[in-house]
Coordinates of C-alpha atoms and ligand atoms in Angstrom, one line a residue:
X26 CA 9.1 0.6 -52.5
X27 CA 10.9 3.8 -51.5
X28 CA 14.2 2.7 -50.1
X29 CA 14.9 6.2 -48.8
X30 CA 12.2 5.7 -46.1
X31 CA 14.8 4.3 -43.7
X32 CA 17.0 6.7 -42.1
X33 CA 19.5 4.8 -40.1
X34 CA 21.4 6.4 -37.2
X35 CA 24.8 5.0 -37.2
X36 CA 25.8 6.6 -33.9
X37 CA 22.8 5.3 -32.1
X38 CA 23.0 2.7 -29.3
X39 CA 20.3 0.8 -31.1
X40 CA 21.7 -1.8 -33.5
X41 CA 21.2 -1.2 -37.2
X42 CA 19.2 -4.4 -37.7
X43 CA 16.8 -3.2 -35.0
X44 CA 16.4 0.2 -36.5
X45 CA 15.7 -1.3 -39.9
X46 CA 13.2 -3.9 -38.5
X47 CA 11.3 -1.1 -36.7
X48 CA 11.4 1.2 -39.7
X49 CA 9.9 -1.4 -42.0
X50 CA 7.4 -2.6 -39.3
X51 CA 6.1 0.9 -38.7
X52 CA 5.8 1.5 -42.5
X53 CA 3.7 -1.7 -42.8
X54 CA 1.5 -0.8 -39.8
X55 CA 0.9 2.8 -41.0
X56 CA 0.3 1.3 -44.5
X57 CA 3.1 3.3 -46.1
X58 CA 4.0 0.0 -47.6
X59 CA 1.0 -1.8 -48.9
X60 CA 0.0 -5.4 -48.7
X61 CA 1.6 -7.6 -51.4
X62 CA 4.3 -5.1 -52.1
X63 CA 7.8 -6.6 -52.6
X64 CA 10.6 -5.6 -50.3
X65 CA 13.9 -4.7 -51.9
X66 CA 16.3 -7.7 -52.2
X67 CA 18.9 -8.0 -49.4
X68 CA 21.7 -7.2 -51.8
X69 CA 20.1 -4.1 -53.3
X70 CA 19.1 -2.7 -49.9
X71 CA 22.5 -3.4 -48.4
X72 CA 24.1 -1.5 -51.3
X73 CA 21.6 1.3 -51.0
X74 CA 22.0 1.8 -47.2
X75 CA 25.6 0.9 -47.2
X76 CA 25.3 -1.8 -44.6
X77 CA 26.0 -5.5 -44.5
X78 CA 23.6 -8.0 -46.0
X79 CA 23.7 -9.8 -42.6
X80 CA 22.1 -6.8 -40.9
X81 CA 19.3 -6.9 -43.5
X82 CA 18.9 -10.7 -43.2
X83 CA 18.4 -10.4 -39.4
X84 CA 15.8 -7.6 -39.8
X85 CA 13.9 -9.5 -42.5
X86 CA 14.0 -12.7 -40.4
X87 CA 12.4 -10.9 -37.5
X88 CA 9.7 -9.4 -39.7
X89 CA 9.1 -12.9 -41.1
X90 CA 8.9 -14.5 -37.7
X91 CA 6.3 -11.9 -36.5
X92 CA 4.2 -12.4 -39.7
X93 CA 4.7 -8.9 -41.2
X94 CA 6.2 -10.3 -44.4
X95 CA 6.2 -13.6 -46.2
X96 CA 8.9 -15.2 -48.2
X97 CA 8.4 -16.6 -51.7
X98 CA 11.2 -19.0 -52.6
X99 CA 13.7 -17.5 -55.0
X100 CA 11.5 -14.4 -55.6
X101 CA 11.8 -12.4 -52.4
X102 CA 9.9 -11.0 -49.5
X103 CA 6.4 -9.6 -49.7
X104 CA 4.3 -7.6 -47.2
X105 CA 1.7 -9.7 -45.5
X106 CA -2.0 -8.9 -44.8
X107 CA -2.4 -8.2 -41.1
X108 CA -6.0 -8.5 -40.1
X109 CA -5.8 -6.7 -36.9
X110 CA -2.8 -4.7 -35.8
X111 CA -1.5 -6.1 -32.6
X112 CA -0.4 -2.6 -31.6
X113 CA -2.1 0.0 -29.6
X114 CA -3.5 2.8 -31.8
X115 CA -1.8 6.1 -31.4
X116 CA -4.9 7.8 -29.9
X117 CA -5.2 5.1 -27.3
X118 CA -1.5 5.5 -26.5
X119 CA -2.0 9.3 -26.0
X120 CA -5.0 8.7 -23.7
X121 CA -2.9 6.3 -21.6
X122 CA -0.2 8.9 -21.2
X123 CA -2.9 11.5 -20.3
X124 CA -4.3 9.3 -17.5
X125 CA -4.6 11.7 -14.5
X126 CA -1.6 11.4 -12.3
X127 CA -1.9 11.4 -8.5
X128 CA -1.8 14.9 -7.2
X129 CA 1.5 15.7 -5.7
X130 CA 1.9 18.5 -3.2
X131 CA 4.8 20.7 -2.1
X132 CA 4.0 19.7 1.5
X133 CA 2.0 16.5 2.1
X134 CA 0.5 15.7 5.5
X135 CA -0.5 12.3 4.2
X136 CA -1.2 10.0 7.2
X137 CA 0.0 7.0 5.2
X138 CA 3.6 8.4 4.7
X139 CA 6.5 7.1 6.7
X140 CA 10.1 8.4 7.2
X141 CA 12.2 7.2 4.2
X142 CA 15.5 8.6 5.3
X143 CA 16.5 6.2 8.0
X144 CA 15.9 2.8 6.4
X145 CA 18.8 0.5 7.0
X146 CA 19.5 -0.3 3.4
X147 CA 22.9 -1.7 4.0
X148 CA 21.6 -4.4 6.4
X149 CA 18.6 -5.2 4.3
X150 CA 20.9 -5.6 1.2
X151 CA 23.2 -8.0 3.2
X152 CA 20.2 -10.3 3.9
X153 CA 18.9 -10.0 0.3
X154 CA 22.4 -10.8 -1.1
X155 CA 22.8 -13.8 1.1
X156 CA 19.5 -15.2 0.0
X157 CA 19.8 -14.7 -3.7
X158 CA 22.3 -17.5 -4.0
X159 CA 22.1 -21.1 -5.1
X160 CA 22.3 -22.3 -1.5
X161 CA 18.7 -20.9 -1.3
X162 CA 17.6 -22.5 -4.6
X163 CA 14.8 -24.3 -2.8
X164 CA 13.1 -20.9 -2.3
X165 CA 12.4 -20.9 -6.0
X166 CA 9.6 -23.3 -5.4
X167 CA 6.2 -22.5 -3.9
X168 CA 6.3 -22.2 -0.1
X169 CA 3.8 -22.8 2.6
X170 CA 0.3 -21.3 2.0
X171 CA 0.2 -19.6 5.5
X172 CA 3.7 -18.1 4.9
X173 CA 7.2 -19.3 5.7
X174 CA 7.5 -21.0 9.1
X175 CA 10.7 -19.0 9.9
X176 CA 8.8 -15.7 9.5
X177 CA 5.7 -17.0 11.4
X178 CA 8.0 -18.0 14.2
X179 CA 9.7 -14.6 14.3
X180 CA 6.3 -12.9 14.3
X181 CA 5.0 -15.1 17.1
X182 CA 8.1 -14.2 19.3
X183 CA 7.8 -10.6 18.5
X184 CA 4.1 -10.5 19.3
X185 CA 4.7 -12.2 22.6
X186 CA 7.5 -9.9 23.7
X187 CA 6.2 -6.6 22.4
X188 CA 2.4 -6.9 22.3
X189 CA 1.6 -9.6 25.0
X190 CA 0.0 -11.8 22.3
X191 CA 0.5 -15.5 23.0
X192 CA 0.1 -17.5 19.8
X193 CA 1.6 -20.4 18.0
X194 CA 3.2 -20.0 14.5
X195 CA 0.5 -22.4 13.2
X196 CA -2.2 -19.7 14.0
X197 CA -0.5 -17.1 11.9
X198 CA -1.3 -16.3 8.2
X199 CA 1.0 -14.0 6.3
X200 CA -0.3 -12.1 3.3
X201 CA 0.4 -9.1 1.1
X202 CA -1.2 -6.4 3.2
X203 CA -4.2 -5.9 5.4
X204 CA -6.1 -5.2 2.2
X205 CA -5.5 -8.8 1.0
X206 CA -5.9 -10.4 4.4
X207 CA -9.2 -8.9 5.6
X208 CA -11.2 -10.3 2.7
X209 CA -9.8 -13.7 3.6
X210 CA -11.1 -13.2 7.2
X211 CA -14.5 -12.3 5.8
X212 CA -14.6 -15.6 4.0
X213 CA -14.3 -17.4 7.3
X214 CA -17.8 -16.2 8.2
X215 CA -21.0 -17.3 6.5
X216 CA -23.2 -15.0 4.5
X217 CA -25.5 -14.4 7.5
X218 CA -22.8 -12.8 9.6
X219 CA -23.1 -9.1 10.1
X220 CA -20.3 -6.8 10.9
X221 CA -19.7 -3.6 12.8
X222 CA -17.1 -1.0 11.8
X223 CA -15.7 2.0 13.5
X224 CA -17.1 5.3 12.0
X225 CA -14.9 7.2 11.1
X226 CA -12.6 4.4 10.2
X227 CA -10.0 3.2 7.7
X228 CA -11.5 3.8 4.2
X229 CA -9.9 0.7 2.7
X230 CA -11.7 -1.4 5.2
X231 CA -15.0 0.4 4.6
X232 CA -14.6 -0.2 0.8
X233 CA -13.7 -3.9 1.4
X234 CA -16.8 -4.7 3.3
X235 CA -19.1 -2.9 0.8
X236 CA -17.3 -4.6 -2.2
X237 CA -17.9 -8.0 -0.5
X238 CA -21.6 -6.9 0.0
X239 CA -21.4 -7.6 3.8
X240 CA -23.9 -6.1 6.1
X241 CA -22.2 -3.4 8.1
X242 CA -23.2 -1.4 11.2
X243 CA -21.3 1.9 11.5
X244 CA -20.4 2.5 15.2
X245 CA -19.5 5.9 16.5
X246 CA -16.1 6.6 18.1
X247 CA -15.4 9.1 20.9
X248 CA -12.3 10.0 22.9
X249 CA -12.3 6.5 24.5
X250 CA -12.5 4.7 21.2
X251 CA -15.4 2.8 19.7
X252 CA -18.6 3.1 21.8
X253 CA -19.4 -0.5 22.8
X254 CA -22.9 0.4 24.1
X255 CA -23.8 1.3 20.5
X256 CA -22.3 -2.0 19.3
X257 CA -24.5 -3.8 21.8
X258 CA -27.6 -2.3 20.3
X259 CA -26.9 -3.9 16.9
X260 CA -27.2 -7.5 15.5
X261 CA -23.5 -7.5 14.6
X262 CA -21.5 -10.7 15.1
X263 CA -18.1 -9.5 14.3
X264 CA -16.6 -6.1 15.0
X265 CA -13.5 -4.6 13.4
X266 CA -11.6 -2.2 15.7
X267 CA -8.2 -0.4 16.0
X268 CA -7.9 -0.3 19.8
X269 CA -4.3 0.8 20.2
X270 CA -4.7 3.9 18.0
X271 CA -8.1 4.3 16.5
X272 CA -7.8 5.2 12.8
X273 CA -8.3 8.0 12.1
X274 CA -9.2 9.8 15.4
X275 CA -6.2 8.5 17.3
X276 CA -8.2 7.6 20.4
X277 CA -6.9 4.7 22.5
X278 CA -9.6 2.2 23.6
X279 CA -10.0 2.8 27.3
X280 CA -9.7 -0.1 29.8
X281 CA -13.4 0.0 30.5
X282 CA -14.2 -0.3 26.8
X283 CA -11.7 -3.1 26.3
X284 CA -13.5 -5.1 29.0
X285 CA -16.9 -4.2 27.5
X286 CA -15.7 -5.3 24.0
X287 CA -14.4 -8.7 25.3
X288 CA -17.6 -9.3 27.4
X289 CA -19.7 -8.5 24.3
X290 CA -17.8 -11.1 22.3
X291 CA -18.0 -13.7 25.0
X292 CA -21.8 -13.6 25.0
X293 CA -22.2 -15.7 21.8
X294 CA -20.2 -18.4 20.0
X295 CA -20.7 -16.5 16.7
X296 CA -19.1 -13.2 18.0
X297 CA -15.6 -12.2 17.2
X298 CA -13.4 -9.1 17.4
X299 CA -11.0 -8.2 14.6
X300 CA -8.2 -6.2 16.2
X301 CA -6.1 -4.2 13.7
X302 CA -2.9 -3.2 15.5
X303 CA -1.5 -1.4 12.5
X304 CA 0.8 1.2 14.2
X305 CA 1.1 0.1 17.8
X306 CA 4.9 0.2 17.7
X307 CA 4.9 4.0 18.0
X308 CA 3.6 5.3 21.2
X309 CA 4.6 8.6 22.7
X310 CA 2.7 8.9 26.0
X311 CA 3.0 6.5 29.0
X312 CA 3.8 2.8 28.9
X313 CA 3.1 0.6 25.9
X314 CA -0.5 -0.8 26.0
X315 CA -0.7 -4.5 25.4
X316 CA -2.9 -5.6 22.5
X317 CA -6.6 -6.4 23.3
X318 CA -5.7 -10.0 22.3
X319 CA -3.5 -10.2 25.4
X320 CA -6.6 -9.8 27.6
X321 CA -8.7 -12.3 25.7
X322 CA -9.4 -15.4 27.7
X323 CA -12.1 -16.8 25.4
X324 CA -10.3 -17.0 22.0
X325 CA -12.5 -14.2 20.6
X326 CA -9.9 -11.9 19.1
X327 CA -8.5 -12.2 15.6
X328 CA -5.4 -10.2 15.8
X329 CA -3.9 -8.5 12.7
X330 CA -1.0 -6.3 12.0
X331 CA 1.3 -5.2 9.3
X332 CA 4.9 -4.2 8.5
X333 CA 3.6 -1.2 6.5
X334 CA 4.3 1.3 9.2
X335 CA 7.2 -0.4 11.0
X336 CA 9.3 -1.3 7.9
X337 CA 7.8 0.1 4.7
X338 CA 4.4 0.2 2.9
X339 CA 5.9 -1.2 -0.4
X340 CA 6.9 -4.4 1.3
X341 CA 3.3 -5.6 1.3
X342 CA 3.6 -7.9 4.3
X343 CA 0.9 -8.2 6.9
X344 CA -0.4 -11.1 9.0
X345 CA -3.3 -12.3 11.2
X346 CA -3.5 -14.6 14.1
X347 CA -6.5 -16.9 14.2
X348 CA -8.2 -18.3 17.3
X349 CA -8.0 -22.2 17.2
X350 CA -11.7 -22.6 16.2
X351 CA -11.3 -20.3 13.2
X352 CA -8.0 -22.0 12.2
X353 CA -9.9 -25.2 11.4
X354 CA -12.3 -23.2 9.2
X355 CA -9.3 -21.5 7.6
X356 CA -7.7 -24.8 6.8
X357 CA -11.0 -26.0 5.1
X358 CA -11.5 -22.8 3.1
X359 CA -8.0 -21.9 2.0
X360 CA -6.5 -25.4 1.7
X361 CA -5.4 -24.9 -1.9
X362 CA -4.1 -21.3 -1.8
X363 CA -0.5 -20.2 -2.1
X364 CA 1.0 -17.4 -0.1
X365 CA 0.7 -14.0 -1.8
X366 CA 4.2 -12.9 -0.5
X367 CA 7.4 -13.9 -2.3
X368 CA 9.3 -16.4 -0.3
X369 CA 12.6 -14.5 -0.6
X370 CA 11.0 -11.4 0.9
X371 CA 9.6 -13.4 3.7
X372 CA 13.0 -14.8 4.5
X373 CA 14.7 -11.4 4.3
X374 CA 12.2 -10.2 7.0
X375 CA 12.6 -13.3 9.1
X376 CA 16.4 -13.1 9.1
X377 CA 16.3 -9.3 9.7
X378 CA 14.0 -10.0 12.7
X379 CA 15.9 -13.1 14.0
X380 CA 19.2 -11.2 14.2
X381 CA 17.6 -8.4 16.2
X382 CA 17.6 -5.8 13.5
X383 CA 13.9 -5.3 13.6
X384 CA 13.9 -4.4 17.3
X385 CA 16.9 -2.1 16.6
X386 CA 15.1 -0.4 13.7
X387 CA 11.9 0.1 15.7
X388 CA 13.9 1.7 18.6
X389 CA 15.6 4.0 16.1
X390 CA 12.3 4.9 14.3
X391 CA 10.5 5.5 17.6
X392 CA 13.1 8.1 18.4
X393 CA 12.8 9.7 15.0
X394 CA 9.0 9.8 15.1
X395 CA 8.9 11.0 18.7
X396 CA 11.2 13.9 17.6
X397 CA 8.8 14.7 14.7
X398 CA 5.8 14.3 17.0
X399 CA 7.2 16.6 19.7
X400 CA 8.2 19.2 17.1
X401 CA 4.8 19.1 15.5
X402 CA 2.8 19.4 18.7
X403 CA 5.1 22.2 20.1
X404 CA 4.6 24.2 16.9
X405 CA 0.9 23.6 16.9
X406 CA 0.8 24.8 20.5
X407 CA 1.6 28.3 19.2
X408 CA -1.7 28.3 17.4
X409 CA -3.8 26.9 20.2
X410 CA -6.3 29.8 20.3
X411 CA -7.5 28.7 16.8
X412 CA -6.9 25.0 16.8
X413 CA -7.2 21.9 18.9
X414 CA -5.3 18.6 18.6
X415 CA -6.2 15.1 19.6
X416 CA -5.0 11.6 19.0
X417 CA -1.4 12.6 19.6
X418 CA -0.5 9.7 21.9
X419 CA 0.6 7.3 19.2
X420 CA 1.1 6.6 15.5
X421 CA 2.2 8.9 12.8
X422 CA -0.7 11.3 12.5
X423 CA -2.8 13.5 14.8
X424 CA -6.2 15.0 14.4
X425 CA -6.4 18.7 14.0
X426 CA -9.6 20.6 14.7
X427 CA -9.7 24.1 13.2
X428 CA -11.9 26.9 14.5
X429 CA -12.7 28.8 11.4
X430 CA -15.6 30.4 9.6
X431 CA -14.7 28.3 6.5
X432 CA -15.9 24.7 6.1
X433 CA -13.7 21.6 6.0
X434 CA -14.0 21.6 2.2
X435 CA -13.1 25.3 1.8
X436 CA -10.1 24.9 4.1
X437 CA -9.0 21.9 2.1
X438 CA -9.3 23.9 -1.1
X439 CA -7.2 26.7 0.3
X440 CA -4.5 24.2 1.3
X441 CA -4.6 22.6 -2.1
X442 CA -4.1 26.0 -3.8
X443 CA -1.1 26.4 -1.6
X444 CA 0.1 23.0 -2.8
X445 CA -0.4 21.5 0.7
X446 CA -2.0 18.1 1.0
X447 CA -4.4 17.9 4.0
X448 CA -6.9 15.1 4.7
X449 CA -10.4 16.0 6.0
X450 CA -12.0 13.7 8.6
X451 CA -15.3 13.6 6.6
X452 CA -13.5 11.4 4.0
X453 CA -13.0 8.7 6.6
X454 CA -16.7 8.6 7.6
X455 CA -18.9 6.0 6.0
X456 CA -21.5 8.7 5.1
X457 CA -18.8 11.4 4.5
X458 CA -20.7 13.5 7.1
X459 CA -18.9 16.9 7.6
X460 CA -19.2 18.2 11.1
X461 CA -19.6 21.9 11.8
X462 CA -16.0 22.1 13.1
X463 CA -13.4 21.4 10.4
X464 CA -11.2 18.4 11.3
X465 CA -8.1 17.1 9.5
X466 CA -5.7 14.3 9.7
X467 CA -2.2 15.6 9.9
X468 CA 0.4 12.9 9.1
X469 CA 3.9 13.8 10.2
X470 CA 5.8 10.5 9.4
X471 CA 6.9 11.6 5.9
X472 CA 7.9 15.2 6.8
X473 CA 11.6 15.8 7.7
X474 CA 11.9 17.1 11.2
X475 CA 13.6 20.3 10.0
X476 CA 10.7 21.0 7.6
X477 CA 7.9 20.6 10.2
X478 CA 7.9 24.2 11.5
X479 CA 7.8 25.9 8.1
X480 CA 5.2 23.3 6.8
X481 CA 2.8 24.2 9.7
X482 CA 3.5 27.9 9.2
X483 CA 2.6 27.7 5.5
X484 CA -0.6 25.7 6.3
X485 CA -1.7 28.3 8.9
X486 CA -0.8 31.2 6.6
X487 CA -3.0 29.8 3.8
X488 CA -5.8 29.7 6.3
X489 CA -4.9 33.2 7.7
X490 CA -4.6 31.7 11.2
X491 CA -2.2 33.8 13.4
X492 CA -0.1 32.5 16.2
X493 CA -1.5 33.1 19.7
X494 CA -1.4 36.6 21.0
X495 CA 1.5 36.6 23.4
X496 CA -0.1 39.3 25.6
X497 CA -3.1 37.1 26.4
Ligands
PLP9 C1 -6.1 1.1 10.1 C2 -5.0 0.6 9.2 N1 -4.9 -0.7 9.0 C3 -3.9 -1.2 8.2 C4 -3.1 -0.4 7.5 C5 -2.0 -1.0 6.6 O1 -2.6 -1.7 5.6 P1 -1.6 -2.6 4.6 O2 -1.1 -3.7 5.5 O3 -2.6 -3.1 3.6 O4 -0.6 -1.7 4.1 C6 -3.2 1.0 7.6 C7 -2.4 1.9 6.8 O5 -2.4 3.1 6.9 C8 -4.3 1.5 8.5 O6 -4.4 2.8 8.6

């Protein structure tokens, strides 16, 4: 065997034994050293490479342990036959690295983005630091399936004070995101149950229902939210809605429709409403509107919400509140499940809420988003002869209607060429129907307030839309 194969880098941070081990291993894998070949003795190789015999001993021991070589007593080490290489082939490796990366834009109006500059890291770190300590060693063990009682209690208090939702911590189930919780809710209903969904709506929810092969009735949405008269014409038993801020149109469910929805549900024991209150914390016009759940006198509303908008999407903490009747079904179906959220994370959130930091954070974020919202709407006002905005009363996105000779797709392409991410409304419809007037979701949560004006100007420029003529 050619001992010169191994070029050791003495200045490297990588220990010499590791370099030697990797060098020999790669030579075996690439068949530069053939099966049955004898490796140089430790003494000879040590002399040749001018390193200690111990270094060689460690490298050989590792190769031996991993089955690349075998030892024959008093004769030496020999390369072993390896049936199948436990390593990814080079071409596979290359294709993994070539996997298409998510498109990134210079300006991204992604409705899912939040402000990441105002997060109270210091406070969060304090709670994390306190918890990762042996006084909390009990948290190393599996917790309660519905989530930690302390967090469920904080959520129940918060829901009562800020959303008018009256519930007991026992009714609350915590899970890692709406995406994980909604399929659990589906499992509370038998196969014959049919569902109705807002159209347009949240694509993750559309996908979830189709993946679970559930019968779905798409129900149209107008400026008052979901059209309950259309729901009444279907055989749906359960309807999923976003009453506080319809996703994606931004419509707020009117008082009349709220009453109609609750009356619809009250007409049959099998009927329920799933209320997704995902971004209700951020409202810019008028007084906060209580959740639909707060008006429900018949235990017909399954309330769900998330910390994705109010804290961070990466936390993956959401929850639902079950009416008592469904709680019994839940206890039957999910008796053996563990919570999907780490206990430490749950306690950080609970302590953060319990000490008043969540309320403080929400107040602060509300001011920040209001500033962004006001800036965005005032800049867009300058283009009002060519555009129209709706859904601007709450949340972190608005709906932009563009009067243009180009289609939604063509306008999106123009924006994409200018490295601007813009999200067409058709992508949120169950049938991807494109209306004659182009409409886009314009998320402002992730754009710094000082960048809003230039971002809008660049968007309008790429569409050749001019500001209003001041003389008219
Ligand atoms: C309608 C709706 N529900 C829920 C969520 C949050 O989902 P998750 O809790 O899985 O992050 C979003 C996020 O954008 C949403 O738009």
